[in-house]
mmCIF file of C-alpha atoms in Angstrom:
data_model
loop_
_atom_site.group_PDB
_atom_site.id
_atom_site.type_symbol
_atom_site.label_atom_id
_atom_site.label_comp_id
_atom_site.label_asym_id
_atom_site.label_seq_id
_atom_site.Cartn_x
_atom_site.Cartn_y
_atom_site.Cartn_z
ATOM 1 C CA ILE A 1 -147.568 80.561 78.307
ATOM 2 C CA THR A 2 -149.538 81.979 81.243
ATOM 3 C CA PRO A 3 -152.778 81.096 83.057
ATOM 4 C CA ASP A 4 -154.496 83.755 80.939
ATOM 5 C CA ASN A 5 -153.570 82.329 77.533
ATOM 6 C CA VAL A 6 -152.977 78.595 78.077
ATOM 7 C CA SER A 7 -156.584 77.709 77.261
ATOM 8 C CA ARG A 8 -156.547 79.421 73.878
ATOM 9 C CA ILE A 9 -153.060 78.160 73.009
ATOM 10 C CA ALA A 10 -153.785 74.530 73.925
ATOM 11 C CA GLN A 11 -157.306 74.372 72.458
ATOM 12 C CA HIS A 12 -156.971 76.535 69.349
ATOM 13 C CA ASP A 13 -153.656 78.192 68.459
ATOM 14 C CA VAL A 14 -151.586 75.010 68.460
ATOM 15 C CA TYR A 15 -153.823 73.540 65.742
ATOM 16 C CA THR A 16 -153.478 76.602 63.501
ATOM 17 C CA ARG A 17 -149.724 77.113 63.962
ATOM 18 C CA ILE A 18 -148.361 73.544 64.084
ATOM 19 C CA ALA A 19 -149.321 71.385 61.108
ATOM 20 C CA SER A 20 -147.595 68.133 62.037
ATOM 21 C CA ASP A 21 -149.340 65.674 64.381
ATOM 22 C CA ASP A 22 -145.956 64.615 65.780
ATOM 23 C CA ASP A 23 -144.922 68.214 66.461
ATOM 24 C CA ARG A 24 -148.230 68.944 68.197
ATOM 25 C CA GLN A 25 -147.814 65.864 70.361
ATOM 26 C CA GLU A 26 -144.312 67.009 71.279
ATOM 27 C CA PHE A 27 -145.669 70.427 72.234
ATOM 28 C CA PHE A 28 -148.303 68.939 74.566
ATOM 29 C CA THR A 29 -145.736 66.550 76.063
ATOM 30 C CA GLN A 30 -143.430 69.443 76.920
ATOM 31 C CA LEU A 31 -146.283 71.561 78.243
ATOM 32 C CA VAL A 32 -147.524 68.887 80.659
ATOM 33 C CA ARG A 33 -144.041 67.771 81.709
ATOM 34 C CA THR A 34 -142.869 71.326 82.411
ATOM 35 C CA THR A 35 -145.993 72.126 84.419
ATOM 36 C CA PHE A 36 -145.711 68.956 86.490
ATOM 37 C CA ASP A 37 -141.969 69.408 87.089
ATOM 38 C CA GLN A 38 -142.531 72.934 88.388
ATOM 39 C CA LEU A 39 -145.277 71.655 90.678
ATOM 40 C CA VAL A 40 -143.223 68.914 92.379
ATOM 41 C CA THR A 41 -139.788 70.548 92.498
ATOM 42 C CA GLY A 42 -138.594 73.478 94.555
ATOM 43 C CA ASN A 43 -140.354 75.273 97.377
ATOM 44 C CA ARG A 44 -143.946 76.183 96.617
ATOM 45 C CA GLN A 45 -146.091 78.440 98.758
ATOM 46 C CA PHE A 46 -149.708 77.457 98.304
ATOM 47 C CA ARG A 47 -152.050 80.329 99.098
ATOM 48 C CA PRO A 48 -155.827 80.140 99.566
ATOM 49 C CA GLU A 49 -156.393 81.380 96.010
ATOM 50 C CA THR A 50 -154.297 78.472 94.718
ATOM 51 C CA PHE A 51 -156.661 75.931 96.225
ATOM 52 C CA GLY A 52 -159.614 78.058 95.138
ATOM 53 C CA SER A 53 -158.479 77.790 91.515
ATOM 54 C CA THR A 54 -158.099 74.029 91.838
ATOM 55 C CA ASP A 55 -161.559 73.749 93.388
ATOM 56 C CA ALA A 56 -163.007 75.792 90.518
ATOM 57 C CA ALA A 57 -161.431 73.403 87.979
ATOM 58 C CA VAL A 58 -162.937 70.432 89.821
ATOM 59 C CA GLY A 59 -166.360 72.077 90.133
ATOM 60 C CA ALA A 60 -166.479 72.898 86.408
ATOM 61 C CA GLY A 61 -165.477 69.340 85.483
ATOM 62 C CA HIS A 62 -162.105 70.200 83.932
ATOM 63 C CA PHE A 63 -160.229 68.042 86.458
ATOM 64 C CA ARG A 64 -161.306 64.452 87.092
ATOM 65 C CA MET A 65 -159.709 61.413 88.739
ATOM 66 C CA PHE A 66 -160.393 57.677 88.563
ATOM 67 C CA SER A 67 -158.736 54.660 90.133
ATOM 68 C CA ILE A 68 -159.189 50.922 89.673
ATOM 69 C CA HIS A 69 -158.499 50.581 93.413
ATOM 70 C CA ARG A 70 -161.726 50.629 95.395
ATOM 71 C CA ASP A 71 -160.476 52.659 98.375
ATOM 72 C CA ASP A 72 -158.876 55.298 96.167
ATOM 73 C CA GLN A 73 -161.972 55.590 93.999
ATOM 74 C CA ALA A 74 -164.172 55.949 97.093
ATOM 75 C CA ALA A 75 -161.991 58.872 98.173
ATOM 76 C CA PHE A 76 -162.313 60.492 94.739
ATOM 77 C CA VAL A 77 -166.094 60.133 94.903
ATOM 78 C CA SER A 78 -166.287 61.704 98.376
ATOM 79 C CA LEU A 79 -164.125 64.619 97.212
ATOM 80 C CA GLY A 80 -166.210 65.163 94.096
ATOM 81 C CA LEU A 81 -163.291 64.308 91.794
ATOM 82 C CA ASP A 82 -165.010 61.463 89.937
ATOM 83 C CA GLY A 83 -167.639 63.632 88.215
ATOM 84 C CA GLY A 84 -170.333 60.943 88.364
ATOM 85 C CA VAL A 85 -173.950 61.944 87.747
ATOM 86 C CA ASP A 86 -175.039 59.947 90.798
ATOM 87 C CA ARG A 87 -174.133 62.997 92.889
ATOM 88 C CA ALA A 88 -177.571 64.299 91.860
ATOM 89 C CA ARG A 89 -179.464 61.529 93.673
ATOM 90 C CA SER A 90 -180.556 63.937 96.424
ATOM 91 C CA ALA A 91 -182.387 66.206 93.930
ATOM 92 C CA THR A 92 -185.997 65.881 92.827
ATOM 93 C CA ASP A 93 -185.232 67.443 89.440
ATOM 94 C CA VAL A 94 -181.976 67.204 87.464
ATOM 95 C CA LEU A 95 -180.797 68.893 84.289
ATOM 96 C CA SER A 96 -177.628 68.692 82.241
ATOM 97 C CA VAL A 97 -177.055 69.812 78.657
ATOM 98 C CA VAL A 98 -174.235 67.896 76.979
ATOM 99 C CA SER A 99 -172.912 68.138 73.421
ATOM 100 C CA GLN A 100 -170.220 66.027 71.769
ATOM 101 C CA ASN A 101 -168.312 66.907 68.617
ATOM 102 C CA ALA A 102 -169.227 64.440 65.847
ATOM 103 C CA THR A 103 -166.999 65.862 63.106
ATOM 104 C CA GLY A 104 -163.499 64.893 64.258
ATOM 105 C CA ASN A 105 -162.136 68.458 64.247
ATOM 106 C CA LYS A 106 -161.358 71.263 66.720
ATOM 107 C CA ILE A 107 -164.393 73.429 66.066
ATOM 108 C CA ASP A 108 -165.625 73.257 69.669
ATOM 109 C CA TRP A 109 -163.508 76.324 70.454
ATOM 110 C CA PHE A 110 -166.103 78.382 68.551
ATOM 111 C CA LEU A 111 -169.216 76.875 70.185
ATOM 112 C CA ARG A 112 -171.240 78.889 72.711
ATOM 113 C CA ARG A 113 -174.350 77.673 74.534
ATOM 114 C CA ASN A 114 -177.030 79.686 76.311
ATOM 115 C CA ILE A 115 -179.339 77.612 78.515
ATOM 116 C CA ARG A 116 -182.677 78.736 79.944
ATOM 117 C CA TYR A 117 -184.803 76.472 82.128
ATOM 118 C CA GLU A 118 -188.275 77.498 83.276
ATOM 119 C CA VAL A 119 -190.139 75.307 85.775
ATOM 120 C CA ASP A 120 -193.817 75.422 86.730
ATOM 121 C CA LEU A 121 -194.477 73.715 90.049
ATOM 122 C CA GLU A 122 -197.770 71.928 90.745
ATOM 123 C CA PRO A 123 -197.367 70.573 94.264
ATOM 124 C CA ASP A 124 -200.922 69.217 94.552
ATOM 125 C CA GLY A 125 -200.147 67.013 91.563
ATOM 126 C CA SER A 126 -196.543 66.525 92.732
ATOM 127 C CA VAL A 127 -195.355 67.453 89.221
ATOM 128 C CA ALA A 128 -192.770 69.883 87.874
ATOM 129 C CA TYR A 129 -193.249 70.970 84.249
ATOM 130 C CA GLY A 130 -189.942 71.964 82.694
ATOM 131 C CA ASP A 131 -189.400 74.129 79.614
ATOM 132 C CA LEU A 132 -185.771 74.035 78.451
ATOM 133 C CA GLN A 133 -184.467 76.350 75.740
ATOM 134 C CA VAL A 134 -180.898 76.013 74.473
ATOM 135 C CA GLU A 135 -179.267 78.320 71.944
ATOM 136 C CA LEU A 136 -176.230 76.848 70.170
ATOM 137 C CA THR A 137 -174.055 79.501 68.511
ATOM 138 C CA ASN A 138 -171.229 78.554 66.146
ATOM 139 C CA ASP A 139 -168.761 81.431 65.649
ATOM 140 C CA ALA A 140 -166.458 79.407 63.365
ATOM 141 C CA PRO A 141 -165.665 80.829 59.925
ATOM 142 C CA SER A 142 -166.349 78.776 56.794
ATOM 143 C CA SER A 143 -162.814 79.358 55.464
ATOM 144 C CA GLY A 144 -159.384 80.675 56.414
ATOM 145 C CA LEU A 145 -158.491 77.985 58.957
ATOM 146 C CA PRO A 146 -156.969 74.501 58.504
ATOM 147 C CA ASP A 147 -159.262 71.564 57.767
ATOM 148 C CA TYR A 148 -158.047 70.046 61.024
ATOM 149 C CA VAL A 149 -159.900 72.892 62.799
ATOM 150 C CA ILE A 150 -163.050 73.577 60.738
ATOM 151 C CA GLY A 151 -163.117 70.720 58.218
ATOM 152 C CA SER A 152 -164.331 67.161 58.601
ATOM 153 C CA PRO A 153 -163.554 63.721 57.186
ATOM 154 C CA VAL A 154 -167.315 63.094 57.109
ATOM 155 C CA GLN A 155 -168.747 63.562 53.612
ATOM 156 C CA GLY A 156 -171.407 66.192 53.048
ATOM 157 C CA ILE A 157 -170.457 68.535 55.893
ATOM 158 C CA ARG A 158 -169.510 72.035 54.777
ATOM 159 C CA PRO A 159 -166.384 73.652 56.278
ATOM 160 C CA GLY A 160 -167.151 75.526 59.469
ATOM 161 C CA THR A 161 -170.229 73.430 60.305
ATOM 162 C CA SER A 162 -170.397 72.245 63.896
ATOM 163 C CA ARG A 163 -172.068 68.835 64.067
ATOM 164 C CA GLN A 164 -172.968 68.047 67.658
ATOM 165 C CA ILE A 165 -174.510 65.029 69.332
ATOM 166 C CA ALA A 166 -176.691 66.948 71.764
ATOM 167 C CA MET A 167 -178.034 65.324 74.916
ATOM 168 C CA VAL A 168 -180.489 66.487 77.556
ATOM 169 C CA VAL A 169 -179.942 64.579 80.802
ATOM 170 C CA ARG A 170 -182.985 64.272 83.046
ATOM 171 C CA PRO A 171 -184.331 62.212 85.972
ATOM 172 C CA MET A 172 -185.219 58.609 85.192
ATOM 173 C CA SER A 173 -188.907 59.390 85.853
ATOM 174 C CA ASP A 174 -188.969 62.277 83.355
ATOM 175 C CA ARG A 175 -191.773 62.168 80.776
ATOM 176 C CA LEU A 176 -190.965 63.832 77.442
ATOM 177 C CA VAL A 177 -193.598 66.168 75.998
ATOM 178 C CA THR A 178 -191.827 67.829 73.045
ATOM 179 C CA PHE A 179 -188.294 67.992 71.606
ATOM 180 C CA ARG A 180 -187.805 70.575 68.856
ATOM 181 C CA VAL A 181 -184.712 71.591 66.896
ATOM 182 C CA ALA A 182 -184.972 74.826 64.899
ATOM 183 C CA GLY A 183 -188.742 74.709 65.435
ATOM 184 C CA GLU A 184 -189.149 71.176 64.062
ATOM 185 C CA ASP A 185 -190.407 68.282 66.204
ATOM 186 C CA ILE A 186 -187.948 65.393 66.388
ATOM 187 C CA SER A 187 -187.828 61.956 68.005
ATOM 188 C CA PRO A 188 -184.680 61.609 70.113
ATOM 189 C CA LEU A 189 -182.880 58.446 71.101
ATOM 190 C CA ARG A 190 -182.898 57.529 74.786
ATOM 191 C CA ALA A 191 -180.123 56.064 76.894
ATOM 192 C CA GLN A 192 -179.406 55.535 80.579
ATOM 193 C CA GLU A 193 -176.764 57.729 82.217
ATOM 194 C CA GLY A 194 -176.078 56.211 85.640
ATOM 195 C CA SER A 195 -179.152 56.917 87.759
ATOM 196 C CA LEU A 196 -180.423 59.362 85.107
ATOM 197 C CA GLN A 197 -181.617 59.170 81.509
ATOM 198 C CA ALA A 198 -180.572 61.115 78.405
ATOM 199 C CA TYR A 199 -182.397 62.206 75.261
ATOM 200 C CA ARG A 200 -179.980 62.335 72.319
ATOM 201 C CA LYS A 201 -180.082 63.903 68.845
ATOM 202 C CA GLN A 202 -177.553 64.967 66.210
ATOM 203 C CA ILE A 203 -177.644 68.685 65.388
ATOM 204 C CA ASP A 204 -175.804 70.680 62.698
ATOM 205 C CA VAL A 205 -174.985 74.349 63.309
ATOM 206 C CA ALA A 206 -173.686 76.107 60.191
ATOM 207 C CA ALA A 207 -170.721 78.485 60.275
ATOM 208 C CA GLN A 208 -171.485 81.914 61.770
ATOM 209 C CA SER A 209 -175.020 80.897 62.750
ATOM 210 C CA ARG A 210 -177.128 79.653 65.651
ATOM 211 C CA THR A 211 -179.705 76.934 66.239
ATOM 212 C CA GLY A 212 -182.356 76.678 68.921
ATOM 213 C CA VAL A 213 -183.398 73.583 70.876
ATOM 214 C CA ARG A 214 -186.708 73.421 72.780
ATOM 215 C CA PHE A 215 -187.327 70.621 75.252
ATOM 216 C CA GLU A 216 -190.473 70.261 77.364
ATOM 217 C CA SER A 217 -191.116 67.499 79.874
ATOM 218 C CA ALA A 218 -192.848 66.627 83.131
ATOM 219 C CA VAL A 219 -191.198 65.265 86.263
ATOM 220 C CA PRO A 220 -193.601 63.342 88.531
ATOM 221 C CA ALA A 221 -192.862 63.015 92.243
ATOM 222 C CA ALA A 222 -190.912 66.269 92.050
ATOM 223 C CA PHE A 223 -191.206 67.071 95.755
ATOM 224 C CA PHE A 224 -189.980 65.844 99.100
ATOM 225 C CA GLY A 225 -192.495 65.684 101.918
ATOM 226 C CA SER A 226 -196.273 65.682 101.900
ATOM 227 C CA GLY A 227 -199.222 67.686 103.100
ATOM 228 C CA ARG A 228 -198.858 71.422 103.651
ATOM 229 C CA GLU A 229 -195.061 71.666 103.278
ATOM 230 C CA LEU A 230 -193.170 70.388 100.244
ATOM 231 C CA ILE A 231 -189.594 70.777 98.980
ATOM 232 C CA TYR A 232 -188.507 71.008 95.338
ATOM 233 C CA ARG A 233 -184.761 70.669 94.729
ATOM 234 C CA LEU A 234 -183.192 71.270 91.304
ATOM 235 C CA ARG A 235 -179.593 70.346 90.476
ATOM 236 C CA VAL A 236 -178.008 71.514 87.209
ATOM 237 C CA LEU A 237 -174.829 69.653 86.234
ATOM 238 C CA PRO A 238 -172.252 71.472 84.071
ATOM 239 C CA GLN A 239 -170.338 70.052 81.134
ATOM 240 C CA PRO A 240 -166.653 71.037 80.935
ATOM 241 C CA VAL A 241 -166.505 73.099 77.744
ATOM 242 C CA ALA A 242 -164.071 75.537 76.147
ATOM 243 C CA ARG A 243 -166.397 78.458 76.838
ATOM 244 C CA PRO A 244 -168.572 78.154 79.960
ATOM 245 C CA ASP A 245 -172.329 78.038 79.404
ATOM 246 C CA ARG A 246 -174.647 80.885 80.288
ATOM 247 C CA LEU A 247 -177.491 79.630 82.516
ATOM 248 C CA ASP A 248 -180.841 81.190 83.427
ATOM 249 C CA VAL A 249 -183.279 79.357 85.706
ATOM 250 C CA VAL A 250 -186.767 80.548 86.617
ATOM 251 C CA ILE A 251 -188.874 78.518 89.061
ATOM 252 C CA GLN A 252 -192.535 79.498 89.042
ATOM 253 C CA PRO A 253 -194.329 78.526 92.277
ATOM 254 C CA PRO A 254 -198.099 77.970 92.348
ATOM 255 C CA ARG A 255 -200.460 80.742 93.331
ATOM 256 C CA GLY A 256 -201.320 80.999 96.982
ATOM 257 C CA TRP A 257 -198.344 79.020 98.283
ATOM 258 C CA ARG A 258 -195.775 80.655 100.523
ATOM 259 C CA VAL A 259 -192.304 80.285 99.013
ATOM 260 C CA THR A 260 -188.961 80.064 100.791
ATOM 261 C CA GLY A 261 -185.677 79.710 98.919
ATOM 262 C CA ASP A 262 -184.135 80.725 95.606
ATOM 263 C CA THR A 263 -186.450 80.696 92.598
ATOM 264 C CA ARG A 264 -184.008 82.290 90.129
ATOM 265 C CA PHE A 265 -180.436 81.907 88.959
ATOM 266 C CA THR A 266 -178.547 83.851 86.309
ATOM 267 C CA GLY A 267 -174.865 83.388 85.691
ATOM 268 C CA THR A 268 -172.081 81.198 84.396
ATOM 269 C CA LEU A 269 -172.552 77.434 84.662
ATOM 270 C CA ASP A 270 -169.052 76.684 85.956
ATOM 271 C CA ARG A 271 -170.089 74.341 88.799
ATOM 272 C CA ASP A 272 -173.175 72.474 90.016
ATOM 273 C CA VAL A 273 -176.106 74.827 90.555
ATOM 274 C CA VAL A 274 -178.539 73.755 93.272
ATOM 275 C CA LEU A 275 -181.815 75.599 93.881
ATOM 276 C CA GLU A 276 -184.105 74.480 96.702
ATOM 277 C CA VAL A 277 -187.599 75.836 97.200
ATOM 278 C CA THR A 278 -189.871 75.108 100.161
ATOM 279 C CA LEU A 279 -193.600 75.514 99.561
ATOM 280 C CA THR A 280 -196.083 75.992 102.390
ATOM 281 C CA LYS A 281 -199.764 75.692 101.553
ATOM 282 C CA THR A 282 -201.981 78.555 102.639
ATOM 283 C CA LEU A 283 -205.761 78.821 102.853
ATOM 284 C CA ARG A 284 -205.774 80.725 99.572
ATOM 285 C CA ALA A 285 -203.853 77.885 97.898
ATOM 286 C CA THR A 286 -206.474 75.391 99.071
ATOM 287 C CA ILE A 287 -209.270 77.461 97.527
ATOM 288 C CA VAL A 288 -207.345 77.971 94.279
ATOM 289 C CA ASP A 289 -206.631 74.246 94.064
ATOM 290 C CA TYR A 290 -210.268 73.187 94.319
ATOM 291 C CA ALA A 291 -211.637 76.003 92.154
ATOM 292 C CA TRP A 292 -209.024 76.043 89.359
ATOM 293 C CA SER A 293 -205.853 73.953 89.584
ATOM 294 C CA ARG A 294 -207.451 70.546 90.154
ATOM 295 C CA PRO A 295 -209.980 70.782 87.266
ATOM 296 C CA TRP A 296 -207.239 72.065 84.937
ATOM 297 C CA ARG A 297 -204.918 69.249 85.972
ATOM 298 C CA LEU A 298 -207.600 66.637 85.293
ATOM 299 C CA ALA A 299 -208.288 68.201 81.893
ATOM 300 C CA ARG A 300 -204.605 68.132 81.006
ATOM 301 C CA GLN A 301 -204.361 64.456 81.982
ATOM 302 C CA LEU A 302 -207.470 63.631 79.930
ATOM 303 C CA ILE A 303 -206.109 65.402 76.837
ATOM 304 C CA GLY A 304 -202.793 63.611 77.251
ATOM 305 C CA SER A 305 -204.498 60.222 77.437
ATOM 306 C CA ILE A 306 -206.486 60.906 74.254
ATOM 307 C CA PHE A 307 -203.631 62.258 72.132
#
């Protein structure tokens, strides 16, 4: 067992090669005990890359700590080890895509998620309009693996189907516009997640297939500051998953405003992604606002109030 194969062995291979629950438990017991014993015994030379790997595990959410003792827990929070969503309080816009296995199997090894978030900024209305698109791909086969991996004790679910409780975590002020799964409008459940809120819906992804989720919403008061200079700050929180998510973010500033900061991100979502954009209003922006943006904004509000 090496750093290169431990993830696959512990999250997939052990369930296909060891049938007994007791034997699997014994395997995990030996794996953890051996790793810990090697860590605390003998002379270890910790190099910068060692701490870098640990920091990466913390940033991706794979390593968390909690204590019932107040002082210890405060230290974990300050070090970012607690994983609480309240770390996003300093952002004006927050996004996290979370999915939980609802089938009682080990099919998550085959799940891949591509996340794209497009944001239109309207500083004069102090609103950010978000368009989230998530592609859930299930690479699991429909046969050839144990029921413990691709089956389910839940009646009516075909082998290889990945049933996920999908959640979109947003700011508490977020106003939902549409939530679609495979092109069909749905009504999600809502729940509070710390200082944030979550929209929740159960989604089935058949074996060797993919399903798309479309989520559109508006975030009021999406800027710091006032007047001619405003700041929009987005924070994307990762979920620790077997295969890291692919994330694309596009922030579209309004016409005529001078933009400073990062408006795009493309890469692996293996730690918090923070994008901050500063907008400075120009003379052109003032003209555009009075001639086009403000009438369109009023029309949009009127249509929303009617329908």
